[in-house]
Every structure is written in structure tokens, then in C-alpha cells.
Amino acid sequence: GAVVSQHPSWVICKSGTSVKIECRSLDFQATTMFWYRQFPKQSLMLMATSNEGSKATYEQGVEKDKFLINHASLTLSTLTVTSAHPEDSSFYICSARGTGNVVGEKLFFGSGTQLSVL
Amino acid sequence: DAKTTQPTSMDCAEGRAANLPCNHSTISGNEYVYWYRQIHSQGPQYIIHGLKNNETNEMASLIITEDRKSSTLILPHATLRDTAVYYCIVRPGGLYNFNKFYFGSGTKLNVKP
């Protein structure tokens, strides 16, 4: 149980276009989801916290107008990279915290999305 | 801000136990120790977590020192598929505070035949 599905696995886009990444909790409800970014040979950096039905909370230095997050349901959060530029090329990973005492103590991660901006 | 220190890399022979250390000397009383691993180009995978007592599951064992300032993750019989970056994370307890789930640099475990 506790599967997080992330789509797409990889995407290539032209500079200036927008890209949407979906994160779904398949067998549990996720009141809170998190978005991370990982550059090559570096660790994961938290970008923002996504709460169902409310605005996302962004970490310091992350542009909220560039990385739009929507968490419209208990099983889906989306990250849209707007007007993407080559420096936005990175591995984006989502995670979800479930509900319930046991499931809620852990974060479950998606398989990640490799974004390449040309 | 990662609150843990781990060796950059470790080697382990296939079939042997892999012991991965983690230093968390500034851990607070209500903070849990979590271990995740990340295989290349995939999302992190949960391994185990604990507060004070040693823990064991089907994947690994977690040994936490009595003063809780360090811990060791033990993979009892490492296989080539266990080659990954292993992250030790400290997080305040409860169902919240996951926004404080900070990943450090981790330990790259190389399991060799």
C-alpha cells in the first residue's frame, strides 16, 4: 500500500513553455504533499508544501509565481513550472503524507520527473 | 537544514552486513530518526524509523545509541540491488512537521560482488 504515482517520468520542453507534473496518492488520501528538486549529484531540496484546499507554502528562495502548485483533491497535487528556462532543468520529486496513525508517520515518494529545458 | 552527518561513501561485499552510521548529536527529545534510500534516478524509498528503541523490519535494523546522538542502519545481507544513496533524517515527532524533513548529503553504499 501507500503508493505515490508521479507523471510524467521525464519531459523535454522548449525554453519559455510551461510544464505540468502530476503527483497522485493511489491508495490513500494525502492531506499534505511536498515537492522537492534535485540537481545532479546533489541531495533533495524541499521546494514547497502543498495542502489540500489551501495555498502552498514555499521554502525561502523558491519563486511561487514560477512554480505553481495546486492541491485540489486529497489524491492529487500538481506542480507547474511556468516559462521554463534551462536552469530549471532538474529532477522533481513529490511526496505525500497519508492520514492515519501509522501511515501518517512516513513520507511516501513518487518516482520523480526529469525535466530538461532546451 | 540537515541535522545529521554521514560518511560520503561506503563499500560492502555482497552477502555481508552493511552498517551505515549516522551522527545526530543535536537531536531533541521528540525527534525521530528516519532512514530512506534512493536508487539512481528514482524517488526515495522508506526503510525504517525509530525514536529510542532499536527497530527491525523486513528490510533492515535500526540501532540508536542510548544518548540518541547517533544511530546505525544495518542491512543484514547486502545484495547488489542495495547499492544506493542512504539518507539519515531527523524529524520532530507527530503527524506534522514533515516540512522539516531535510535530506542531507547521504551515504553512497556500493555493494560489490
mmCIF file of C-alpha atoms in Angstrom:
data_model
loop_
_atom_site.group_PDB
_atom_site.id
_atom_site.type_symbol
_atom_site.label_atom_id
_atom_site.label_comp_id
_atom_site.label_asym_id
_atom_site.label_seq_id
_atom_site.Cartn_x
_atom_site.Cartn_y
_atom_site.Cartn_z
ATOM 1 C CA GLY A 1 0.000 0.000 0.000
ATOM 2 C CA ALA A 2 0.838 3.706 0.133
ATOM 3 C CA VAL A 3 1.826 4.224 -3.473
ATOM 4 C CA VAL A 4 2.570 7.653 -4.899
ATOM 5 C CA SER A 5 2.402 7.935 -8.665
ATOM 6 C CA GLN A 6 4.191 10.762 -10.447
ATOM 7 C CA HIS A 7 3.725 11.631 -14.094
ATOM 8 C CA PRO A 8 5.439 12.148 -16.435
ATOM 9 C CA SER A 9 8.701 10.349 -15.693
ATOM 10 C CA TRP A 10 10.608 12.641 -17.985
ATOM 11 C CA VAL A 11 9.806 15.631 -20.128
ATOM 12 C CA ILE A 12 11.713 17.747 -22.602
ATOM 13 C CA CYS A 13 10.419 21.205 -23.398
ATOM 14 C CA LYS A 14 11.453 24.378 -25.136
ATOM 15 C CA SER A 15 12.551 27.408 -23.193
ATOM 16 C CA GLY A 16 9.621 29.659 -22.356
ATOM 17 C CA THR A 17 6.980 26.946 -22.257
ATOM 18 C CA SER A 18 5.183 25.622 -19.188
ATOM 19 C CA VAL A 19 5.277 22.075 -17.899
ATOM 20 C CA LYS A 20 2.837 20.387 -15.531
ATOM 21 C CA ILE A 21 3.829 17.482 -13.283
ATOM 22 C CA GLU A 22 1.193 15.392 -11.521
ATOM 23 C CA CYS A 23 1.513 13.610 -8.211
ATOM 24 C CA ARG A 24 -1.171 11.161 -7.126
ATOM 25 C CA SER A 25 -1.632 9.108 -3.999
ATOM 26 C CA LEU A 26 -3.141 5.900 -5.325
ATOM 27 C CA ASP A 27 -4.388 4.063 -2.277
ATOM 28 C CA PHE A 28 -4.544 6.648 0.456
ATOM 29 C CA GLN A 29 -5.634 10.203 0.986
ATOM 30 C CA ALA A 30 -2.863 12.735 1.184
ATOM 31 C CA THR A 31 -3.818 15.894 3.010
ATOM 32 C CA THR A 32 -0.300 17.182 2.578
ATOM 33 C CA MET A 33 2.113 16.726 -0.293
ATOM 34 C CA PHE A 34 5.624 18.000 -0.739
ATOM 35 C CA TRP A 35 7.632 18.952 -3.789
ATOM 36 C CA TYR A 36 11.391 18.549 -3.962
ATOM 37 C CA ARG A 37 14.019 19.389 -6.528
ATOM 38 C CA GLN A 38 17.259 17.532 -7.005
ATOM 39 C CA PHE A 39 20.182 18.625 -9.149
ATOM 40 C CA PRO A 40 22.744 16.057 -10.384
ATOM 41 C CA LYS A 41 24.843 14.553 -7.607
ATOM 42 C CA GLN A 42 23.106 16.695 -5.008
ATOM 43 C CA SER A 43 20.575 15.960 -2.320
ATOM 44 C CA LEU A 44 16.863 16.665 -2.358
ATOM 45 C CA MET A 45 15.833 20.215 -1.586
ATOM 46 C CA LEU A 46 12.314 20.932 -0.372
ATOM 47 C CA MET A 47 10.590 23.467 -2.592
ATOM 48 C CA ALA A 48 7.104 23.726 -1.158
ATOM 49 C CA THR A 49 4.434 22.157 0.979
ATOM 50 C CA SER A 50 1.080 21.574 -0.674
ATOM 51 C CA ASN A 51 -2.027 21.381 1.482
ATOM 52 C CA GLU A 52 -5.349 20.188 0.118
ATOM 53 C CA GLY A 53 -7.737 23.041 -0.388
ATOM 54 C CA SER A 54 -5.339 25.810 0.588
ATOM 55 C CA LYS A 55 -2.385 27.714 -0.766
ATOM 56 C CA ALA A 56 1.005 26.085 -0.885
ATOM 57 C CA THR A 57 3.786 27.143 1.426
ATOM 58 C CA TYR A 58 7.051 27.812 -0.350
ATOM 59 C CA GLU A 59 10.555 27.492 1.035
ATOM 60 C CA GLN A 60 12.762 30.532 1.093
ATOM 61 C CA GLY A 61 14.195 31.318 -2.308
ATOM 62 C CA VAL A 62 11.580 29.394 -4.304
ATOM 63 C CA GLU A 63 9.545 31.602 -6.643
ATOM 64 C CA LYS A 64 5.867 30.876 -6.112
ATOM 65 C CA ASP A 65 4.878 32.537 -9.382
ATOM 66 C CA LYS A 66 7.247 30.316 -11.296
ATOM 67 C CA PHE A 67 6.417 27.048 -9.565
ATOM 68 C CA LEU A 68 2.639 26.907 -9.339
ATOM 69 C CA ILE A 69 1.230 24.271 -7.039
ATOM 70 C CA ASN A 70 -2.367 23.104 -6.955
ATOM 71 C CA HIS A 71 -3.724 20.549 -4.496
ATOM 72 C CA ALA A 72 -7.368 20.433 -5.431
ATOM 73 C CA SER A 73 -8.177 16.977 -4.093
ATOM 74 C CA LEU A 74 -6.989 14.581 -1.421
ATOM 75 C CA THR A 75 -5.224 12.441 -4.004
ATOM 76 C CA LEU A 76 -3.754 14.899 -6.491
ATOM 77 C CA SER A 77 -1.220 17.698 -6.402
ATOM 78 C CA THR A 78 0.257 19.342 -9.479
ATOM 79 C CA LEU A 79 3.409 21.373 -9.974
ATOM 80 C CA THR A 80 3.546 23.656 -12.985
ATOM 81 C CA VAL A 81 6.891 25.095 -13.990
ATOM 82 C CA THR A 82 5.959 28.278 -15.830
ATOM 83 C CA SER A 83 8.102 29.853 -18.531
ATOM 84 C CA ALA A 84 10.723 27.191 -18.060
ATOM 85 C CA HIS A 85 14.377 28.005 -18.694
ATOM 86 C CA PRO A 86 17.422 25.733 -18.953
ATOM 87 C CA GLU A 87 18.347 26.455 -15.335
ATOM 88 C CA ASP A 88 15.036 24.845 -14.301
ATOM 89 C CA SER A 89 16.243 21.534 -15.683
ATOM 90 C CA SER A 90 16.259 19.201 -12.725
ATOM 91 C CA PHE A 91 14.781 16.073 -11.163
ATOM 92 C CA TYR A 92 11.491 16.952 -9.460
ATOM 93 C CA ILE A 93 10.102 14.600 -6.830
ATOM 94 C CA CYS A 94 6.834 14.681 -4.940
ATOM 95 C CA SER A 95 5.966 13.025 -1.688
ATOM 96 C CA ALA A 96 2.830 12.560 0.339
ATOM 97 C CA ARG A 97 1.942 12.166 3.959
ATOM 98 C CA GLY A 98 -1.012 9.935 4.492
ATOM 99 C CA THR A 99 -3.720 10.018 7.082
ATOM 100 C CA GLY A 100 -3.934 7.670 9.996
ATOM 101 C CA ASN A 101 -1.529 6.982 12.818
ATOM 102 C CA VAL A 102 0.780 4.541 11.093
ATOM 103 C CA VAL A 103 0.746 5.772 7.527
ATOM 104 C CA GLY A 104 0.913 9.344 8.734
ATOM 105 C CA GLU A 105 4.324 8.877 10.321
ATOM 106 C CA LYS A 106 6.004 8.350 6.969
ATOM 107 C CA LEU A 107 6.503 10.197 3.735
ATOM 108 C CA PHE A 108 5.927 8.251 0.539
ATOM 109 C CA PHE A 109 7.719 9.431 -2.561
ATOM 110 C CA GLY A 110 6.901 9.401 -6.228
ATOM 111 C CA SER A 111 9.378 8.081 -8.781
ATOM 112 C CA GLY A 112 10.373 11.568 -9.888
ATOM 113 C CA THR A 113 10.219 13.616 -13.086
ATOM 114 C CA GLN A 114 13.323 14.528 -15.034
ATOM 115 C CA LEU A 115 12.770 17.908 -16.673
ATOM 116 C CA SER A 116 15.069 19.028 -19.455
ATOM 117 C CA VAL A 117 14.567 22.530 -20.833
ATOM 118 C CA LEU A 118 16.205 23.214 -24.173
ATOM 119 C CA ASP B 1 18.859 22.324 7.314
ATOM 120 C CA ALA B 2 20.136 18.782 7.670
ATOM 121 C CA LYS B 3 20.862 17.884 11.280
ATOM 122 C CA THR B 4 22.742 14.709 10.509
ATOM 123 C CA THR B 5 26.261 13.741 9.470
ATOM 124 C CA GLN B 6 27.001 10.669 7.390
ATOM 125 C CA PRO B 7 30.097 9.343 5.616
ATOM 126 C CA THR B 8 30.144 10.195 1.944
ATOM 127 C CA SER B 9 30.533 6.623 0.754
ATOM 128 C CA MET B 10 30.988 3.050 1.912
ATOM 129 C CA ASP B 11 31.752 -0.258 0.296
ATOM 130 C CA CYS B 12 30.265 -3.594 1.260
ATOM 131 C CA ALA B 13 30.741 -7.102 -0.073
ATOM 132 C CA GLU B 14 27.656 -8.841 -1.370
ATOM 133 C CA GLY B 15 26.139 -11.132 1.253
ATOM 134 C CA ARG B 16 27.773 -9.303 4.111
ATOM 135 C CA ALA B 17 26.095 -6.976 6.567
ATOM 136 C CA ALA B 18 26.215 -3.284 5.702
ATOM 137 C CA ASN B 19 26.442 -0.971 8.693
ATOM 138 C CA LEU B 20 25.732 2.657 7.878
ATOM 139 C CA PRO B 21 26.431 5.169 10.644
ATOM 140 C CA CYS B 22 24.732 8.492 11.250
ATOM 141 C CA ASN B 23 25.602 11.229 13.697
ATOM 142 C CA HIS B 24 22.789 13.394 15.041
ATOM 143 C CA SER B 25 24.350 14.895 18.130
ATOM 144 C CA THR B 26 21.889 17.799 18.371
ATOM 145 C CA ILE B 27 18.763 15.644 18.266
ATOM 146 C CA SER B 28 15.903 16.750 20.515
ATOM 147 C CA GLY B 29 13.827 14.532 22.757
ATOM 148 C CA ASN B 30 10.824 14.451 20.457
ATOM 149 C CA GLU B 31 12.712 13.916 17.205
ATOM 150 C CA TYR B 32 12.614 10.655 15.324
ATOM 151 C CA VAL B 33 15.374 9.155 13.206
ATOM 152 C CA TYR B 34 14.332 8.094 9.718
ATOM 153 C CA TRP B 35 16.242 6.217 7.055
ATOM 154 C CA TYR B 36 15.450 6.402 3.360
ATOM 155 C CA ARG B 37 17.385 5.269 0.351
ATOM 156 C CA GLN B 38 17.470 6.492 -3.220
ATOM 157 C CA ILE B 39 18.435 4.297 -6.088
ATOM 158 C CA HIS B 40 19.731 6.217 -9.073
ATOM 159 C CA SER B 41 17.080 8.353 -10.812
ATOM 160 C CA GLN B 42 14.250 7.162 -8.583
ATOM 161 C CA GLY B 43 12.347 8.645 -5.675
ATOM 162 C CA PRO B 44 13.471 7.896 -2.118
ATOM 163 C CA GLN B 45 12.247 4.667 -0.539
ATOM 164 C CA TYR B 46 11.331 4.414 3.140
ATOM 165 C CA ILE B 47 13.407 1.927 5.095
ATOM 166 C CA ILE B 48 12.803 2.335 8.801
ATOM 167 C CA HIS B 49 12.398 4.871 11.598
ATOM 168 C CA GLY B 50 12.609 4.992 15.364
ATOM 169 C CA LEU B 51 12.648 7.204 18.440
ATOM 170 C CA LYS B 52 14.594 5.487 21.219
ATOM 171 C CA ASN B 53 14.372 1.760 20.902
ATOM 172 C CA ASN B 54 16.054 -0.351 18.312
ATOM 173 C CA GLU B 55 13.779 -1.272 15.449
ATOM 174 C CA THR B 56 13.732 -4.095 12.939
ATOM 175 C CA ASN B 57 11.633 -4.770 9.875
ATOM 176 C CA GLU B 58 11.900 -6.886 6.774
ATOM 177 C CA MET B 59 14.398 -4.535 5.200
ATOM 178 C CA ALA B 60 16.775 -3.508 7.953
ATOM 179 C CA SER B 61 17.546 -2.907 11.597
ATOM 180 C CA LEU B 62 17.993 0.460 13.251
ATOM 181 C CA ILE B 63 20.247 0.735 16.263
ATOM 182 C CA ILE B 64 20.003 4.001 18.219
ATOM 183 C CA THR B 65 22.537 4.725 20.936
ATOM 184 C CA GLU B 66 21.295 5.281 24.443
ATOM 185 C CA ASP B 67 22.092 9.002 24.325
ATOM 186 C CA ARG B 68 20.401 9.112 20.888
ATOM 187 C CA LYS B 69 23.263 11.107 19.409
ATOM 188 C CA SER B 70 23.986 8.527 16.764
ATOM 189 C CA SER B 71 22.436 5.568 15.029
ATOM 190 C CA THR B 72 23.353 2.742 12.692
ATOM 191 C CA LEU B 73 21.330 1.263 9.892
ATOM 192 C CA ILE B 74 22.066 -2.410 9.340
ATOM 193 C CA LEU B 75 21.306 -4.259 6.137
ATOM 194 C CA PRO B 76 21.887 -7.843 7.286
ATOM 195 C CA HIS B 77 22.747 -9.402 3.928
ATOM 196 C CA ALA B 78 23.535 -6.787 1.349
ATOM 197 C CA THR B 79 22.790 -7.520 -2.302
ATOM 198 C CA LEU B 80 23.791 -5.662 -5.439
ATOM 199 C CA ARG B 81 20.300 -4.133 -5.517
ATOM 200 C CA ASP B 82 21.036 -2.396 -2.223
ATOM 201 C CA THR B 83 23.516 -0.103 -3.978
ATOM 202 C CA ALA B 84 22.020 3.346 -3.386
ATOM 203 C CA VAL B 85 22.370 6.608 -1.501
ATOM 204 C CA TYR B 86 21.155 6.185 2.074
ATOM 205 C CA TYR B 87 19.768 9.202 3.900
ATOM 206 C CA CYS B 88 19.507 9.568 7.649
ATOM 207 C CA ILE B 89 16.900 12.187 8.589
ATOM 208 C CA VAL B 90 15.829 13.659 11.892
ATOM 209 C CA ARG B 91 12.289 14.959 12.218
ATOM 210 C CA PRO B 92 10.149 16.254 15.085
ATOM 211 C CA GLY B 93 7.551 13.694 16.090
ATOM 212 C CA GLY B 94 3.846 13.816 15.411
ATOM 213 C CA LEU B 95 1.763 13.807 12.282
ATOM 214 C CA TYR B 96 3.014 17.215 11.225
ATOM 215 C CA ASN B 97 6.405 18.841 10.813
ATOM 216 C CA PHE B 98 7.134 16.953 7.623
ATOM 217 C CA ASN B 99 8.128 20.282 6.140
ATOM 218 C CA LYS B 100 11.162 19.828 8.357
ATOM 219 C CA PHE B 101 12.066 16.572 6.637
ATOM 220 C CA TYR B 102 15.516 17.661 5.493
ATOM 221 C CA PHE B 103 17.735 15.464 3.384
ATOM 222 C CA GLY B 104 21.459 15.731 3.968
ATOM 223 C CA SER B 105 24.100 14.513 1.569
ATOM 224 C CA GLY B 106 23.632 10.832 2.475
ATOM 225 C CA THR B 107 25.972 7.864 2.168
ATOM 226 C CA LYS B 108 26.560 6.186 -1.164
ATOM 227 C CA LEU B 109 26.655 2.468 -0.436
ATOM 228 C CA ASN B 110 28.451 0.418 -3.056
ATOM 229 C CA VAL B 111 27.726 -3.275 -2.793
ATOM 230 C CA LYS B 112 30.367 -5.258 -4.653
ATOM 231 C CA PRO B 113 30.256 -8.848 -5.867
#
